[in-house]
XYZ file of C-alpha atoms in Angstrom:
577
model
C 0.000 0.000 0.000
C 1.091 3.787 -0.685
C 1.773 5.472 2.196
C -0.925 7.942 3.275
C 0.884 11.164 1.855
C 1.539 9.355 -1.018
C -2.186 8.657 -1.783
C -3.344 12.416 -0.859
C -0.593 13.415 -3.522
C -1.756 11.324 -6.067
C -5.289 12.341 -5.875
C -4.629 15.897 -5.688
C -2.451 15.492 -8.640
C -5.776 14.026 -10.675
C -7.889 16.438 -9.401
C -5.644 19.636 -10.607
C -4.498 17.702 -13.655
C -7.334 15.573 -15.238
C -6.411 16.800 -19.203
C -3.059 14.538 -19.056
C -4.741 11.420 -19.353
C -6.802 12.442 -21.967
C -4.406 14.025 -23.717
C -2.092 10.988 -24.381
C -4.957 8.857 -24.872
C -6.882 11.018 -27.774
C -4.218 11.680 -29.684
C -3.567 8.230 -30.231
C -7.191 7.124 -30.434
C -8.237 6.726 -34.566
C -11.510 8.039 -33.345
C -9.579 11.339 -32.628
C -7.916 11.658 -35.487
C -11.316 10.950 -37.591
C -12.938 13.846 -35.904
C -10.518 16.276 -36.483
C -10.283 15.352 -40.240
C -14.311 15.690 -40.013
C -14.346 18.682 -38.729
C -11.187 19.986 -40.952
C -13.752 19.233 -43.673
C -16.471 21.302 -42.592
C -13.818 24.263 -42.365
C -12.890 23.451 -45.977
C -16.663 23.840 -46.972
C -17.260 26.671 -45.120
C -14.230 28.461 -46.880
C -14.980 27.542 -50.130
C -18.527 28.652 -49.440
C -17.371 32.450 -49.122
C -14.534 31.975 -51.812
C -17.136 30.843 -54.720
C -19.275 33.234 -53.652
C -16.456 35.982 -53.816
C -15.870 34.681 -57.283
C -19.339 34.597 -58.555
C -20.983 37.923 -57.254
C -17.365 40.443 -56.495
C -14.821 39.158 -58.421
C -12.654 41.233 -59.675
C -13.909 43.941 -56.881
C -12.663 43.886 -53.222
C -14.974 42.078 -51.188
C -18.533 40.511 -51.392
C -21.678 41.361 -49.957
C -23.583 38.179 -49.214
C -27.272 39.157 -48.765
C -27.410 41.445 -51.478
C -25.059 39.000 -53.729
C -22.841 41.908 -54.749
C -19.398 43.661 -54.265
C -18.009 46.543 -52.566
C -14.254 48.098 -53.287
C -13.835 48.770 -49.282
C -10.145 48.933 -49.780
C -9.691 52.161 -52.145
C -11.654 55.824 -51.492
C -11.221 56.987 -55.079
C -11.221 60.817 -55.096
C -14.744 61.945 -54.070
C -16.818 59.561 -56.263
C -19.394 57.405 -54.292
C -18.446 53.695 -54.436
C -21.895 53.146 -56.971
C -20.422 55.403 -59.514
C -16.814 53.983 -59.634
C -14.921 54.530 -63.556
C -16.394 51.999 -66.154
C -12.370 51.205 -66.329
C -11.822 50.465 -62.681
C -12.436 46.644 -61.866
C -11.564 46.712 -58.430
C -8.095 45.270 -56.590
C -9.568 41.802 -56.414
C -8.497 42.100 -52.691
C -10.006 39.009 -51.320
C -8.767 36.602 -54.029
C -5.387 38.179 -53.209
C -6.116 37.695 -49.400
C -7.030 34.138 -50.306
C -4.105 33.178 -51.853
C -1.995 31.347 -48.811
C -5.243 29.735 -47.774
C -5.801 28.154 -50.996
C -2.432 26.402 -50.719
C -2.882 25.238 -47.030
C -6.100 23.621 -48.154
C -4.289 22.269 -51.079
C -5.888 23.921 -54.041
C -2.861 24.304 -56.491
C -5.026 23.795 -59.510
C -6.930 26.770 -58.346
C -3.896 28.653 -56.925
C -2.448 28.470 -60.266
C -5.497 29.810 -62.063
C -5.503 32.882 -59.333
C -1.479 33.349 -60.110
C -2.153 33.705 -64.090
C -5.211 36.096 -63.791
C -3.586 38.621 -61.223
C 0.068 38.411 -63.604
C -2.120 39.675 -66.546
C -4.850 41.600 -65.509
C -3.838 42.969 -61.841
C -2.195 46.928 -61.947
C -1.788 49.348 -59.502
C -1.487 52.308 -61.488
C -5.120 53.836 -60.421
C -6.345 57.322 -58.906
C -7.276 55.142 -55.730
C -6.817 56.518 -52.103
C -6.130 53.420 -49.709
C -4.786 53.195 -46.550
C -1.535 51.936 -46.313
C -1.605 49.727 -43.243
C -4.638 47.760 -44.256
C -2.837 47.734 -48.597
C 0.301 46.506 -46.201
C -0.586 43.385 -44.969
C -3.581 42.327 -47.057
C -2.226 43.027 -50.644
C 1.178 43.307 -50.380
C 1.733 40.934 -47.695
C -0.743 38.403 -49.464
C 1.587 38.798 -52.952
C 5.045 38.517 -51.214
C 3.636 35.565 -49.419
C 1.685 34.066 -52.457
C 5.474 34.649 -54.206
C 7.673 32.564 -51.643
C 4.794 29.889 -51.694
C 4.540 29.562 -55.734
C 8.763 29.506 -55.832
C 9.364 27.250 -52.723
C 10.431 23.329 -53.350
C 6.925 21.782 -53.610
C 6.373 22.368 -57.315
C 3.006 23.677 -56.979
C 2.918 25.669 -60.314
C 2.799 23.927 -63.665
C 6.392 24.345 -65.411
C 6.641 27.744 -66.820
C 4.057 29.447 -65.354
C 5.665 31.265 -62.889
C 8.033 33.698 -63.085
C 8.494 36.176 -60.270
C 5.031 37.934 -61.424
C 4.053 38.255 -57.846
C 7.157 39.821 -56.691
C 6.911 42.125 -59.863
C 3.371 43.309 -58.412
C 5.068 43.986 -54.905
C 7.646 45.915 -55.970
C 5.718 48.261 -57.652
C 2.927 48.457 -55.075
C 6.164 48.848 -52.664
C 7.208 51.858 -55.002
C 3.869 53.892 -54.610
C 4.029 53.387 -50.955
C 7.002 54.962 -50.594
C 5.860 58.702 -50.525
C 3.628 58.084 -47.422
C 7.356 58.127 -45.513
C 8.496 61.521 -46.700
C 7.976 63.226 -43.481
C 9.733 65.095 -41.237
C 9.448 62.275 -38.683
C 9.784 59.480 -41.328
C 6.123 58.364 -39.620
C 4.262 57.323 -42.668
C 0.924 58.927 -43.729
C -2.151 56.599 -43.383
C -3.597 57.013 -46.370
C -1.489 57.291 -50.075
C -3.377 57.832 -53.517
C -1.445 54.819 -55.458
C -0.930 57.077 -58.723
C -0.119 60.540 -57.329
C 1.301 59.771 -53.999
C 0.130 61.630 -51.043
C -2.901 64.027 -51.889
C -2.833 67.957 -50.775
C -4.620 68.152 -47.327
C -4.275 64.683 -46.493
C -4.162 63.954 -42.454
C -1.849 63.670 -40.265
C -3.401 61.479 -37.834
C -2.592 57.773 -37.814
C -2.011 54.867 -34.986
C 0.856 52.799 -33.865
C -0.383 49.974 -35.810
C -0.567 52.646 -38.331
C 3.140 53.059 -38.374
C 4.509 50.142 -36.558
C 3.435 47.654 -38.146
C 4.872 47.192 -41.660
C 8.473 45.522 -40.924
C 7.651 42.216 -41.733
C 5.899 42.541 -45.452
C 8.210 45.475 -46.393
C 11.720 43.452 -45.315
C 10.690 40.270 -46.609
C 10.135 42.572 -49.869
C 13.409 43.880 -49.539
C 15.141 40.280 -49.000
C 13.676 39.130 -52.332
C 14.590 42.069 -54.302
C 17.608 42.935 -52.575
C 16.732 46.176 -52.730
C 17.007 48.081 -49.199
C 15.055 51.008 -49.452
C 11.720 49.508 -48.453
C 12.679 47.756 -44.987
C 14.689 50.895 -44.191
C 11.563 52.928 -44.394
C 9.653 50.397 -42.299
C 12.550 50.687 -39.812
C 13.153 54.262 -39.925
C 9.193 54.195 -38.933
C 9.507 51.712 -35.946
C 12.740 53.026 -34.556
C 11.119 56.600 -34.410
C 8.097 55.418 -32.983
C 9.291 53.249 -30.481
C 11.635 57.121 -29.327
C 8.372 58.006 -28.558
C 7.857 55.767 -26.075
C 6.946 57.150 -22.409
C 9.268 56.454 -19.466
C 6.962 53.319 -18.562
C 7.779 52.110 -22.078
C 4.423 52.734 -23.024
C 2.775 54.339 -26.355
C -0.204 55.614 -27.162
C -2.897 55.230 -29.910
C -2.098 57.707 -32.180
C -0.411 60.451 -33.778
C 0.406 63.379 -35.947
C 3.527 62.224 -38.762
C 4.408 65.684 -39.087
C 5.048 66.700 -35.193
C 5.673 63.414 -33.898
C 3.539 64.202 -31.026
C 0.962 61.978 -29.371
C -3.130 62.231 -30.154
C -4.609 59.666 -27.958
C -2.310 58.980 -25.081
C -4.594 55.841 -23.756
C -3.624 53.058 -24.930
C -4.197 48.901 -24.679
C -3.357 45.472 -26.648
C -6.449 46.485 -28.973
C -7.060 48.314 -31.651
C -4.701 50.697 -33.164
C -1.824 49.072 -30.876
C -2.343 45.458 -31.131
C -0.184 44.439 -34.439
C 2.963 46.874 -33.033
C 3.596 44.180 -30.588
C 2.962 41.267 -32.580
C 5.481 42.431 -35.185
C 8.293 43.474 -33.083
C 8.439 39.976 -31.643
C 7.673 38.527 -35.242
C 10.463 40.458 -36.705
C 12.620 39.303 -34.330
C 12.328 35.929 -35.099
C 11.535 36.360 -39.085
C 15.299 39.032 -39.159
C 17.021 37.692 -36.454
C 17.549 40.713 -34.858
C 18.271 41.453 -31.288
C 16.815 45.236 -31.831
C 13.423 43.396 -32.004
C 13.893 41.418 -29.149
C 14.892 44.518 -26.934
C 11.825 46.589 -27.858
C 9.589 44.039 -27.987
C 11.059 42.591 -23.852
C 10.734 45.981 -22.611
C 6.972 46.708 -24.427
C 6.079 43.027 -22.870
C 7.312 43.885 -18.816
C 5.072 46.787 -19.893
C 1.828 45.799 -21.075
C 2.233 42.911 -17.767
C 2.627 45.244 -15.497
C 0.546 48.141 -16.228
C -2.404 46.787 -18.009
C -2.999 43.287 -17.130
C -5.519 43.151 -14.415
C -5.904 38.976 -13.767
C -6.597 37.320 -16.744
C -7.831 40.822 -18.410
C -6.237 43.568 -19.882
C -7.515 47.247 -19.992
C -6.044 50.691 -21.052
C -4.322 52.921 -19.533
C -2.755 56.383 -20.026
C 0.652 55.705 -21.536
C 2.700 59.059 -18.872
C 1.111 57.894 -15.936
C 0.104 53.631 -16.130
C -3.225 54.426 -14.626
C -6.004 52.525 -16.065
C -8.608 54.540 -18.477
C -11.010 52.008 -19.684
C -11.806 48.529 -18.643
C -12.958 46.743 -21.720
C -12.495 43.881 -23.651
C -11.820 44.426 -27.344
C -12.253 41.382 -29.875
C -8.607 42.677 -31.370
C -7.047 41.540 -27.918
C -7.837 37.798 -28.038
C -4.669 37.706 -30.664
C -2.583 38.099 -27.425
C -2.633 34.734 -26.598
C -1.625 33.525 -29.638
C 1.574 36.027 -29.043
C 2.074 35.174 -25.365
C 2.168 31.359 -27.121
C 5.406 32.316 -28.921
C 7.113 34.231 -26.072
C 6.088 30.944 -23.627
C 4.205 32.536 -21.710
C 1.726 29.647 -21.834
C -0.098 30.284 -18.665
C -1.035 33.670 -19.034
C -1.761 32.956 -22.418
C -4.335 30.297 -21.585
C -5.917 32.203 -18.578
C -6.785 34.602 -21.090
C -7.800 32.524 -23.687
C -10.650 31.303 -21.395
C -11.888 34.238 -20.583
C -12.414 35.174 -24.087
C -13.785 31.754 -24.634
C -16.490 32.061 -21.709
C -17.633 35.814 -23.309
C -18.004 33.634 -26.728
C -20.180 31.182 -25.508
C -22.252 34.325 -23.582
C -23.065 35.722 -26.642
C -22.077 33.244 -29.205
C -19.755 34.969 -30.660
C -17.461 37.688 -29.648
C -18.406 41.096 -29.431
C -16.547 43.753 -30.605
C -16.639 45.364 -27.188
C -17.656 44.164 -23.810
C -17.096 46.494 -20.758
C -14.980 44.613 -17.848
C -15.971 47.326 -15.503
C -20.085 46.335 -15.989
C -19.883 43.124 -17.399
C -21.796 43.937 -20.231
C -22.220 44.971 -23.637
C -21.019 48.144 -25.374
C -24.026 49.835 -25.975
C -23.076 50.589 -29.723
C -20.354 48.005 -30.930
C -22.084 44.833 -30.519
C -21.062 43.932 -33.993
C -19.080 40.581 -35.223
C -17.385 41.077 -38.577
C -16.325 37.898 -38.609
C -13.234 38.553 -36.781
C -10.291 35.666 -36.633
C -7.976 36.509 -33.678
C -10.289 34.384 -31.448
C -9.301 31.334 -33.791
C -5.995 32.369 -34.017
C -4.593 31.687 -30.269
C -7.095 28.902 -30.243
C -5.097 27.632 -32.835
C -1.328 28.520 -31.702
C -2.412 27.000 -28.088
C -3.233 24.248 -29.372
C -0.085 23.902 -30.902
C 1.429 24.289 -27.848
C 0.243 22.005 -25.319
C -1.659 19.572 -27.754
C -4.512 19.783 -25.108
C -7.869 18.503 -26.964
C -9.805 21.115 -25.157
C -8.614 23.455 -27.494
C -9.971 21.093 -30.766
C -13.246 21.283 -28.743
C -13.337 24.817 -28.702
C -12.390 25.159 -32.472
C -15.357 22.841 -32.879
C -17.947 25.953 -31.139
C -16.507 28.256 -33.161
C -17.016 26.166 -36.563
C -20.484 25.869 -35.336
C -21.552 29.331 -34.288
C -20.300 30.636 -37.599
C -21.993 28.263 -39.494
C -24.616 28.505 -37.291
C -25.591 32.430 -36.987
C -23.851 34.436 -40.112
C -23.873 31.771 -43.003
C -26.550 32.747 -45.751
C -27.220 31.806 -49.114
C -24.317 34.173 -50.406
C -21.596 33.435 -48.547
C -20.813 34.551 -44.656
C -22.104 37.747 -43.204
C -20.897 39.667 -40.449
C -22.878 40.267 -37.389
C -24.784 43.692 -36.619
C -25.683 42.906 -33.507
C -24.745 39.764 -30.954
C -27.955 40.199 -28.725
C -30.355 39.691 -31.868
C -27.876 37.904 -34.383
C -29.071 40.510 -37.307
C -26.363 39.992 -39.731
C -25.131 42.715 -42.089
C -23.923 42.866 -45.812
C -20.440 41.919 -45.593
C -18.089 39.700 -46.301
C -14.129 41.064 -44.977
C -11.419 39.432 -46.994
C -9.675 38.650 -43.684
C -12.271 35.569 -43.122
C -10.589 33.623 -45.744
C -7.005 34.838 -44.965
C -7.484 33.937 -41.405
C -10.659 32.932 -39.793
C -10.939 29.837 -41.841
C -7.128 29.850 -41.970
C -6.410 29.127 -38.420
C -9.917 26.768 -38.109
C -7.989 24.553 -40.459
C -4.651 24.623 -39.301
C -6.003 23.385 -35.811
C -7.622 20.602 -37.058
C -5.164 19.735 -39.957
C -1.400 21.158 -39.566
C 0.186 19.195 -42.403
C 1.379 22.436 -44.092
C 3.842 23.114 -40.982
C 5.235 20.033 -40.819
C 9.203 20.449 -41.432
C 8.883 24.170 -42.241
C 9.054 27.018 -40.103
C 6.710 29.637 -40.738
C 6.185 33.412 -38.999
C 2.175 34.559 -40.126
C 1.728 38.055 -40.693
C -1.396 39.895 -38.606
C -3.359 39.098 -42.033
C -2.371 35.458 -41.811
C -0.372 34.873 -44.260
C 2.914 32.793 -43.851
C 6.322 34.067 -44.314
C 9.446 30.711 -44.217
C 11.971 31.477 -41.248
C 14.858 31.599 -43.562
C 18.609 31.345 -42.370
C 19.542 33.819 -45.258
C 17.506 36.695 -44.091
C 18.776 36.652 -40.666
C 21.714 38.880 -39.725
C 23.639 36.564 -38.318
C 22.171 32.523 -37.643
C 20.984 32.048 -33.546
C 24.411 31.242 -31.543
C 22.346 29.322 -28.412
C 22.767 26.128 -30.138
C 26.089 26.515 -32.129
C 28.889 25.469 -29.302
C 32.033 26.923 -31.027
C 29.910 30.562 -30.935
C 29.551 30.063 -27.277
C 30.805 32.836 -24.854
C 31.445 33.174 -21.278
C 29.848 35.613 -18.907
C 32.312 36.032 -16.008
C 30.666 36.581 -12.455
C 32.521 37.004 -9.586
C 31.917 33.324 -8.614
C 32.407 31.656 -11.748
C 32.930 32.087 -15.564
C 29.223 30.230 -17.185
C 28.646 29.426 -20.992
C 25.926 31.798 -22.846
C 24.708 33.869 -25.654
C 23.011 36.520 -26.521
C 19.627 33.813 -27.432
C 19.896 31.798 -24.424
C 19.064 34.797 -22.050
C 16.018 35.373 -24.783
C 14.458 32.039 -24.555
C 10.985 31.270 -22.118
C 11.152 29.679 -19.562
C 14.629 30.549 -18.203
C 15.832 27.630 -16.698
C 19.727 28.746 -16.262
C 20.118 32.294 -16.238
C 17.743 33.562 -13.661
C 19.799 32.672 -10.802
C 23.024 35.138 -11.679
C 23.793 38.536 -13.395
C 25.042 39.945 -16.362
C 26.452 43.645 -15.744
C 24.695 44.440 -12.387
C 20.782 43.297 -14.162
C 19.241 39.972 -13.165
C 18.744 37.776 -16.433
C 15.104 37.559 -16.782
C 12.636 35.436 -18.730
C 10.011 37.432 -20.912
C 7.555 36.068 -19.411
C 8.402 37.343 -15.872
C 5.912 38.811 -13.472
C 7.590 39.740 -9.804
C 5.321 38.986 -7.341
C 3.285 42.747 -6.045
C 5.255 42.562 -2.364
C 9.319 41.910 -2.376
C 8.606 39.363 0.688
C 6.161 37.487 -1.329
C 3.180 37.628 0.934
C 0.051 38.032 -0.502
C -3.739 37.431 0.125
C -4.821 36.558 -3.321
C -3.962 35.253 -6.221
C -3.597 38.442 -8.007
C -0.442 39.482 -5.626
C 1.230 36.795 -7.017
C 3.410 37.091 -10.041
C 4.653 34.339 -13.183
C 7.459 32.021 -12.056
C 10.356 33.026 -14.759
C 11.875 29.566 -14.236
C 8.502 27.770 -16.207
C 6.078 30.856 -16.960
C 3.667 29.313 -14.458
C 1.570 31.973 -12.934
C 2.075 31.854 -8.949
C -0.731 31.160 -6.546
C -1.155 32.506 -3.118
C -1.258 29.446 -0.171
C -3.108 29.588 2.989
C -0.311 30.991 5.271
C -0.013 33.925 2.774
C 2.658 33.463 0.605
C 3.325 33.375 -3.287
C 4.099 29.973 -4.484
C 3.701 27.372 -7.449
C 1.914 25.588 -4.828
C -0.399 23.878 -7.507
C 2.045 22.294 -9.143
C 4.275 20.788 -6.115
């Protein structure tokens, strides 16, 4: 017999951990893997459902309207002309078959990837009076063309023999070209909006957001690693660096901001919208360039965002000079932070959150735009669903992860509710209003590129497997490639190893082994007078670790486990003694 201890142990250990078992057991059980190639199959249906619908009723235009059956150019404001009385020569961008591109080769589809390829290389210019803003012309059509590029030329032979050559990359470069004026500024800030044949128009604002500006690194370097050609991820760095000087002495930023001043608008700030993709890309960039600049921007924005505007498993605003907290909401834009935390390691924090976003989805039965933390309840006006995918997206990446099947379960709601409350005859609407499920006429481009995207990558990851792959914030996949970094990782090459000297003893390290989560090694000894830290690091609130809740305790930085507070008062990893 186990000794009486022993037996309390072992019970307490099922009781706090009951996913292990099933975890081992469902991934080898065939009726597992049948399920998750049914319900792979649904996603496929429900994509190609708003893709043949694109094709039928929008195509060439920018994105479809599925109750009407029609189109709408939502990309391009072309001078003052109403969108019903567009030039008998303009045919639209075809933005979502663009935007589609990736997805059709995850799914498979090289037959119809091909025919997509062919029709934009002869028919696709973007030499047109058309106003767009450059963030969203970033990372849906250029992104989705240097993407669609890499794809069509790596070793997999998807194109017939002949039919490509480089006509994707051709069409970036010159959209790359005309984007180019939006940076002539005194700040080198871009301008949010450029007119693709005459630059930037008299009178055009000032105003734009730190996605705005911070987030176009990844699309415009890969563009300049293919072409070789350095003026376009200069720009895109010139941007970042400048913003990121703008930073307050909390390592903070705000929402937005004037180019020409380089002064602050909107000094609140979150993980939502108009912020959320500056994050994501300086940690994406890191790994995508290899550059430590990345990582150091991205560590001290991270320690940031942790301390001053998570509140448990929620994250508000907060005014960027002083940390205080301005609004307690939840945004839908935020539930990509899991996904991120996924890639730093910071898997508890990321799956704390997750469910939280996951309980407000099953409230409402899909996710609001906003929901107020502060009530528990609704915003009064943005109760609209547009289909958004970030919720899918850390579903997806924590699944990944920790290859838990509540995470395939939760894909499975998702699948459900959308096929469920917004598909119609037409295709997939978005949703007006979550308390009456009135849908409204549209269709975004981003549903294809990423909603049904991530669905199918969590039920059916074959695409990843022996291929690294960095996704922009429009879902499309960019190869980690040794040649584009500036130098390869040195954590795993021993003759690159160094020695930090302390005044004990001389240890082995690298610049990437003080970068990686958890920090099993490092956190124990210094490195010029700092303490090495994990990224995912949360000190506990009180230096002698006494607490009496949970939220006074921090995340461990030895395993990213968030800390618990015990019954005698103290901040431990008691759960998982």
């Amino acid at each position: 017999m186990l000794p009486r201890k022993s037996v309390t142990w072992v019970l307490l250990f099922l009781l706090i951990s009951p996913t292990i078992f099933n975890l081992s057991t469902s991934q080898s059980d065939p009726r597992w893997a049948a399920k998750k190639r049914r319900l792979r199959d649904k996603v496929r249906n429900m994509f190609y459902h708003a893709y043949d619908n694109y094709m039928i009723h929008a195509f060439p235009h920018d994105e479809l309207k599925p109750l009407s059956k029609s189109f709408t150019d939502s990309l391009s404001e072309l001078g003052n002309l109403k969108l019903e009385h567009l030039p008998q020569d303009y045919n639209g961008s075809a933005l979502t078959l663009i935007d589609s591109l990736s997805s059709l080769v995850i799914m498979g589809n090289n037959t119809e990837f091909e025919s997509a390829v062919v029709w934009l290389s002869e028919n696709l210019t973007f030499d047109v009076d058309a106003r767009v803003n450059l963030f969203e012309c970033n990372i849906r059509v250029l992104g989705g063309l240097v993407s669609a590029h890499l794809l069509a030329t790596d070793s997999t032979d998807r194109l017939g023999q002949g039919v490509y050559k480089n006509q994707l990359l051709t069409l970036a470069e010159d959209l790359g070209k005309r984007f180019l004026p939006a940076f002539n500024t005194p700040t080198g800030l871009p301008y949010a909006w450029i007119n693709l044949k005459y630059g930037v128009v008299e009178n055009e604002t000032t105003e734009t957001s730190t996605s705005g500006c911070g987030s176009l690194i990844l699309e415009m370097g890969a563009l300049s690693r293919l072409t070789g050609d350095p003026k376009y991820e200069s720009a895109a760095l010139r941007s970042l660096r400048k913003l990121w000087s703008m930073r307050s002495s909390l390592n903070l930023l705000g929402t937005t901001l004037d180019v020409s001043t380089g002064e602050w608008i909107e000094y609140s700030s979150g993980i939502g919208a108009g912020v959320d993709s500056f994050y994501e890309y300086l940690y994406k960039a890191h790994i995508l360039f290899g550059k430590d600049e990345f990582w150091r921007m991205f560590h001290s924005a991270y320690i940031a965002v942790q301390k001053y505007f998570r509140h448990g498993p929620w994250y508000h605003e907060a005014d960027m000079r002083t940390g205080k907290a301005t609004y307690w909401q939840l945004t839908s834009l935020q539930a990509f932070w899991p996904g991120l935390q996924v890639l730093v390691g910071d898997i508890a924090a990321a799956n704390s959150s997750h469910r939280e976003f996951f309980y407000v989805w099953n409230k409402y039965g899909v996710l609001p735009e906003r929901y107020l933390l502060d009530h528990q309840m609704l915003h009064p006006t943005e109760k609209y669903y547009p289909l958004r995918p970030e919720f899918a997206e850390s579903t997806f990446y924590l699944y990944q992860a920790t290859k838990d099947p509540w995470y395939i379960e939760v894909g499975e709601s998702i699948l459900n509710s959308l096929n469920l409350y917004t598909k119609v005859e037409g295709g997939f609407a978005s949703v007006r209003d979550v308390t009456t499920m009135q849908l409204e006429d549209h269709q975004h481009s981003f549903f294809l590129s990423e909603t049904c995207k991530y669905l199918y990558l969590l039920f059916d990851d074959s695409f990843l497997v022996e291929q690294n792959y960095v996704f922009t914030t429009e879902g499309h996949p960019l190869p980690v490639l040794s040649s584009w970094h500036d130098r390869l990782p040195q954590s795993y090459i021993q003759t690159n190893w160094t020695s930090l000297k302390t005044e004990k003893e001389a240890r082995r390290t690298s610049a990437m082994s003080k970068q990686v989560c958890p920090s099993t090694t490092l956190n124990s000894w210094e490195c010029a007078g700092q303490q090495i830290e994990s990224a995912c690091h949360i000190p506990d609130a009180h230096v002698d670790h006494r607490c009496l809740t949970d939220s006074e305790c921090g995340v461990d930085s030895t395993n990213c486990r968030r800390r618990s507070c015990s019954m005698a008062g103290y901040c431990g990893l008691w759960l998982f003694i």
